[in-house]
Amino acid sequence: MKKLLFSIALCLGFANANAQDLDFGVRVATNFNNIASQGGKSSERGRFGEGAGLFATYNLSEAFAVQVEANYNNLGTMPYTTDPSGADLNQSAKTNLYYVQVPLLAKISLVGGLNLQVGPQAGYLFEGTAYATPVDGSAQTDLTTLEEFDYGVVGGIGYNVPNSQITLDARYYHGLSPFTTSPGDDGVELQHRNINLSVGYKF
């Protein structure tokens, strides 16, 4: 009986220690998404978008942690609305690319609550739409030629606000896979380049 009680106490202590090393939280973000073109000049330019998500952090030590996230992000763009001569077509246009993105980050603690973050990220495009407002009306087009999966690398810096559960992050995402072939540019491949600023709260 003593051995059984000892084993149960040991397991409960181990579980409690692990729980203390594991943090969960939510985050909200704003993105500035830009476009890199491979093989020519793109007809797209960057714009701001919104984001939100969940995260789980496992603290392996005081200096090192691993964090996984599931984030929603709008990585839209704004097509240039000019004709080949450069004349303004008097249009308002934008593209919305809605992704679920899953980064896996190594977090290295620095001084004063700061930490470095780096790791891979995979994304799934669940919706893409293009809006245009020409002189004679407006139109919405579903983007069916986009790649569903996107991947790249993330790097940035974070800050744990002292005496609170609030976290601040600034990250850069460098897409490594083309998400589409720009429709007017003869095979120009486009990749995401994204700056993400977020506020998080740990439970």
mmCIF file of C-alpha atoms in Angstrom:
data_model
loop_
_atom_site.group_PDB
_atom_site.id
_atom_site.type_symbol
_atom_site.label_atom_id
_atom_site.label_comp_id
_atom_site.label_asym_id
_atom_site.label_seq_id
_atom_site.Cartn_x
_atom_site.Cartn_y
_atom_site.Cartn_z
ATOM 1 C CA MET A 1 0.000 0.000 0.000
ATOM 2 C CA LYS A 2 2.826 2.375 0.835
ATOM 3 C CA LYS A 3 4.427 1.673 -2.530
ATOM 4 C CA LEU A 4 1.124 2.373 -4.312
ATOM 5 C CA LEU A 5 0.617 5.657 -2.448
ATOM 6 C CA PHE A 6 4.202 6.645 -3.182
ATOM 7 C CA SER A 7 3.753 5.884 -6.894
ATOM 8 C CA ILE A 8 0.530 7.931 -7.066
ATOM 9 C CA ALA A 9 2.160 10.858 -5.276
ATOM 10 C CA LEU A 10 5.150 10.667 -7.624
ATOM 11 C CA CYS A 11 2.901 10.697 -10.708
ATOM 12 C CA LEU A 12 0.863 13.624 -9.374
ATOM 13 C CA GLY A 13 4.023 15.556 -8.633
ATOM 14 C CA PHE A 14 5.369 14.890 -12.127
ATOM 15 C CA ALA A 15 2.096 15.964 -13.735
ATOM 16 C CA ASN A 16 2.028 19.133 -11.635
ATOM 17 C CA ALA A 17 5.615 19.952 -12.590
ATOM 18 C CA ASN A 18 4.790 19.484 -16.267
ATOM 19 C CA ALA A 19 1.691 21.674 -15.936
ATOM 20 C CA GLN A 20 3.845 24.433 -14.469
ATOM 21 C CA ASP A 21 6.116 24.217 -17.513
ATOM 22 C CA LEU A 22 3.232 24.475 -19.997
ATOM 23 C CA ASP A 23 1.535 27.769 -20.921
ATOM 24 C CA PHE A 24 -1.522 28.335 -23.097
ATOM 25 C CA GLY A 25 -2.732 31.608 -24.526
ATOM 26 C CA VAL A 26 -4.427 33.666 -27.206
ATOM 27 C CA ARG A 27 -3.037 36.341 -29.505
ATOM 28 C CA VAL A 28 -4.323 39.052 -31.835
ATOM 29 C CA ALA A 29 -2.198 40.523 -34.591
ATOM 30 C CA THR A 30 -1.865 42.906 -37.467
ATOM 31 C CA ASN A 31 0.073 41.927 -40.589
ATOM 32 C CA PHE A 32 1.794 43.810 -43.339
ATOM 33 C CA ASN A 33 2.048 41.358 -46.198
ATOM 34 C CA ASN A 34 4.306 42.078 -49.143
ATOM 35 C CA ILE A 35 5.007 40.105 -52.286
ATOM 36 C CA ALA A 36 8.304 38.828 -53.661
ATOM 37 C CA SER A 37 8.358 37.902 -57.343
ATOM 38 C CA GLN A 38 10.642 35.247 -58.803
ATOM 39 C CA GLY A 39 11.282 35.538 -62.537
ATOM 40 C CA GLY A 40 10.045 39.052 -63.229
ATOM 41 C CA LYS A 41 8.144 42.029 -61.896
ATOM 42 C CA SER A 42 4.881 41.421 -60.078
ATOM 43 C CA SER A 43 1.668 43.395 -60.519
ATOM 44 C CA GLU A 44 0.905 43.023 -56.794
ATOM 45 C CA ARG A 45 1.793 45.230 -53.831
ATOM 46 C CA GLY A 46 1.484 44.715 -50.096
ATOM 47 C CA ARG A 47 -1.179 45.798 -47.631
ATOM 48 C CA PHE A 48 -2.277 45.361 -44.021
ATOM 49 C CA GLY A 49 -4.414 42.484 -42.749
ATOM 50 C CA GLU A 50 -5.746 41.074 -39.498
ATOM 51 C CA GLY A 51 -4.830 37.972 -37.512
ATOM 52 C CA ALA A 52 -5.645 35.971 -34.365
ATOM 53 C CA GLY A 53 -4.712 32.626 -32.885
ATOM 54 C CA LEU A 54 -3.906 30.242 -30.046
ATOM 55 C CA PHE A 55 -0.529 29.154 -28.688
ATOM 56 C CA ALA A 56 0.991 26.581 -26.361
ATOM 57 C CA THR A 57 4.464 27.018 -24.880
ATOM 58 C CA TYR A 58 6.531 24.279 -23.248
ATOM 59 C CA ASN A 59 9.319 25.703 -21.105
ATOM 60 C CA LEU A 60 12.209 23.262 -21.232
ATOM 61 C CA SER A 61 14.346 25.510 -19.029
ATOM 62 C CA GLU A 62 14.558 29.129 -17.925
ATOM 63 C CA ALA A 63 16.501 29.907 -21.100
ATOM 64 C CA PHE A 64 14.738 27.805 -23.742
ATOM 65 C CA ALA A 65 11.154 27.000 -24.737
ATOM 66 C CA VAL A 66 9.244 25.508 -27.660
ATOM 67 C CA GLN A 67 6.031 27.155 -28.844
ATOM 68 C CA VAL A 68 3.425 25.895 -31.314
ATOM 69 C CA GLU A 69 0.594 28.060 -32.617
ATOM 70 C CA ALA A 70 -2.536 27.866 -34.745
ATOM 71 C CA ASN A 71 -3.186 31.266 -36.308
ATOM 72 C CA TYR A 72 -5.677 32.814 -38.682
ATOM 73 C CA ASN A 73 -4.113 35.489 -40.903
ATOM 74 C CA ASN A 74 -5.291 37.556 -43.845
ATOM 75 C CA LEU A 75 -2.300 37.892 -46.173
ATOM 76 C CA GLY A 76 -3.981 39.972 -48.845
ATOM 77 C CA THR A 77 -2.429 42.119 -51.544
ATOM 78 C CA MET A 78 -3.384 45.155 -53.620
ATOM 79 C CA PRO A 79 -2.999 44.825 -57.405
ATOM 80 C CA TYR A 80 -1.755 47.877 -59.246
ATOM 81 C CA THR A 81 -4.667 49.369 -61.181
ATOM 82 C CA THR A 82 -2.895 50.889 -64.165
ATOM 83 C CA ASP A 83 -2.773 50.010 -67.832
ATOM 84 C CA PRO A 84 0.498 49.054 -69.619
ATOM 85 C CA SER A 85 1.246 52.741 -70.284
ATOM 86 C CA GLY A 86 1.043 53.505 -66.563
ATOM 87 C CA ALA A 87 -2.249 55.387 -66.709
ATOM 88 C CA ASP A 88 -4.515 55.110 -63.659
ATOM 89 C CA LEU A 89 -7.600 52.979 -64.372
ATOM 90 C CA ASN A 90 -9.539 54.662 -61.553
ATOM 91 C CA GLN A 91 -10.151 51.361 -59.762
ATOM 92 C CA SER A 92 -10.030 50.235 -56.149
ATOM 93 C CA ALA A 93 -8.793 46.644 -55.922
ATOM 94 C CA LYS A 94 -7.614 44.231 -53.238
ATOM 95 C CA THR A 95 -7.053 40.518 -52.741
ATOM 96 C CA ASN A 96 -7.881 38.658 -49.517
ATOM 97 C CA LEU A 97 -5.943 35.452 -48.839
ATOM 98 C CA TYR A 98 -7.194 33.753 -45.660
ATOM 99 C CA TYR A 99 -4.733 31.278 -44.118
ATOM 100 C CA VAL A 100 -4.523 28.965 -41.138
ATOM 101 C CA GLN A 101 -0.828 29.034 -40.246
ATOM 102 C CA VAL A 102 1.033 26.752 -37.836
ATOM 103 C CA PRO A 103 4.505 27.907 -36.752
ATOM 104 C CA LEU A 104 6.783 25.774 -34.572
ATOM 105 C CA LEU A 105 9.111 28.151 -32.756
ATOM 106 C CA ALA A 106 12.233 27.785 -30.669
ATOM 107 C CA LYS A 107 12.315 30.585 -28.085
ATOM 108 C CA ILE A 108 15.629 31.644 -26.553
ATOM 109 C CA SER A 109 15.379 33.883 -23.501
ATOM 110 C CA LEU A 110 17.508 37.023 -23.354
ATOM 111 C CA VAL A 111 17.621 39.715 -20.670
ATOM 112 C CA GLY A 112 14.744 41.794 -19.325
ATOM 113 C CA GLY A 113 11.923 39.574 -20.575
ATOM 114 C CA LEU A 114 13.100 39.566 -24.195
ATOM 115 C CA ASN A 115 13.352 36.398 -26.281
ATOM 116 C CA LEU A 116 14.429 35.390 -29.760
ATOM 117 C CA GLN A 117 12.047 33.271 -31.855
ATOM 118 C CA VAL A 118 12.831 31.180 -34.935
ATOM 119 C CA GLY A 119 11.335 28.175 -36.685
ATOM 120 C CA PRO A 120 9.416 26.754 -39.655
ATOM 121 C CA GLN A 121 5.829 27.603 -40.536
ATOM 122 C CA ALA A 122 3.220 25.819 -42.657
ATOM 123 C CA GLY A 123 0.013 27.401 -43.897
ATOM 124 C CA TYR A 124 -3.259 26.293 -45.464
ATOM 125 C CA LEU A 125 -5.238 28.671 -47.683
ATOM 126 C CA PHE A 126 -8.938 28.117 -46.975
ATOM 127 C CA GLU A 127 -10.290 31.073 -48.965
ATOM 128 C CA GLY A 128 -9.072 33.574 -51.525
ATOM 129 C CA THR A 129 -11.089 36.388 -53.081
ATOM 130 C CA ALA A 130 -10.349 39.411 -55.241
ATOM 131 C CA TYR A 131 -12.391 42.602 -55.167
ATOM 132 C CA ALA A 132 -12.410 45.334 -57.799
ATOM 133 C CA THR A 133 -14.445 48.534 -57.925
ATOM 134 C CA PRO A 134 -14.291 49.974 -61.424
ATOM 135 C CA VAL A 135 -16.109 53.085 -62.568
ATOM 136 C CA ASP A 136 -19.224 51.181 -63.621
ATOM 137 C CA GLY A 137 -19.703 49.045 -60.483
ATOM 138 C CA SER A 138 -17.997 46.405 -58.331
ATOM 139 C CA ALA A 139 -17.073 42.754 -58.737
ATOM 140 C CA GLN A 140 -15.824 39.857 -56.596
ATOM 141 C CA THR A 141 -13.873 36.924 -58.014
ATOM 142 C CA ASP A 142 -12.979 33.638 -56.289
ATOM 143 C CA LEU A 143 -9.307 32.805 -56.729
ATOM 144 C CA THR A 144 -9.235 29.157 -57.756
ATOM 145 C CA THR A 145 -5.693 29.022 -59.166
ATOM 146 C CA LEU A 146 -3.897 29.552 -55.855
ATOM 147 C CA GLU A 147 -1.765 26.957 -54.101
ATOM 148 C CA GLU A 148 -3.519 25.561 -51.016
ATOM 149 C CA PHE A 149 -0.337 25.001 -49.007
ATOM 150 C CA ASP A 150 2.357 27.518 -48.160
ATOM 151 C CA TYR A 151 5.537 27.101 -46.136
ATOM 152 C CA GLY A 152 8.490 29.175 -45.023
ATOM 153 C CA VAL A 153 10.528 30.311 -42.030
ATOM 154 C CA VAL A 154 9.722 32.715 -39.189
ATOM 155 C CA GLY A 155 12.074 34.824 -37.108
ATOM 156 C CA GLY A 156 11.492 37.569 -34.595
ATOM 157 C CA ILE A 157 11.676 38.917 -31.093
ATOM 158 C CA GLY A 158 9.245 38.693 -28.180
ATOM 159 C CA TYR A 159 8.749 40.463 -24.882
ATOM 160 C CA ASN A 160 7.076 39.189 -21.719
ATOM 161 C CA VAL A 161 5.609 42.199 -19.910
ATOM 162 C CA PRO A 162 6.794 42.097 -16.256
ATOM 163 C CA ASN A 163 4.248 41.193 -13.557
ATOM 164 C CA SER A 164 1.576 40.322 -16.114
ATOM 165 C CA GLN A 165 0.438 37.586 -18.481
ATOM 166 C CA ILE A 166 0.846 39.797 -21.559
ATOM 167 C CA THR A 167 3.287 39.008 -24.367
ATOM 168 C CA LEU A 168 4.356 41.181 -27.307
ATOM 169 C CA ASP A 169 5.827 39.734 -30.512
ATOM 170 C CA ALA A 170 7.309 41.163 -33.702
ATOM 171 C CA ARG A 171 8.047 38.615 -36.441
ATOM 172 C CA TYR A 172 9.068 38.334 -40.057
ATOM 173 C CA TYR A 173 7.792 35.483 -42.250
ATOM 174 C CA HIS A 174 9.762 34.542 -45.360
ATOM 175 C CA GLY A 175 7.726 32.342 -47.681
ATOM 176 C CA LEU A 176 9.697 29.681 -49.542
ATOM 177 C CA SER A 177 6.927 28.296 -51.756
ATOM 178 C CA PRO A 178 5.063 30.196 -54.502
ATOM 179 C CA PHE A 179 1.413 30.722 -53.631
ATOM 180 C CA THR A 180 0.372 31.602 -57.179
ATOM 181 C CA THR A 181 1.581 32.521 -60.621
ATOM 182 C CA SER A 182 0.813 36.187 -61.165
ATOM 183 C CA PRO A 183 -1.966 36.182 -63.796
ATOM 184 C CA GLY A 184 -0.657 38.974 -65.970
ATOM 185 C CA ASP A 185 3.065 38.476 -65.789
ATOM 186 C CA ASP A 186 4.001 35.441 -67.918
ATOM 187 C CA GLY A 187 4.905 32.929 -65.247
ATOM 188 C CA VAL A 188 6.111 35.197 -62.467
ATOM 189 C CA GLU A 189 6.016 33.221 -59.198
ATOM 190 C CA LEU A 190 4.887 35.081 -56.080
ATOM 191 C CA GLN A 191 5.954 34.380 -52.487
ATOM 192 C CA HIS A 192 4.784 35.875 -49.204
ATOM 193 C CA ARG A 193 6.913 38.308 -47.205
ATOM 194 C CA ASN A 194 5.092 39.186 -44.006
ATOM 195 C CA ILE A 195 5.632 41.348 -40.914
ATOM 196 C CA ASN A 196 3.447 40.325 -37.976
ATOM 197 C CA LEU A 197 2.924 42.380 -34.804
ATOM 198 C CA SER A 198 0.903 40.743 -32.040
ATOM 199 C CA VAL A 199 -0.310 41.005 -28.455
ATOM 200 C CA GLY A 200 -0.832 37.772 -26.513
ATOM 201 C CA TYR A 201 -2.285 36.739 -23.168
ATOM 202 C CA LYS A 202 -1.187 33.642 -21.236
ATOM 203 C CA PHE A 203 -3.754 31.818 -19.110
#
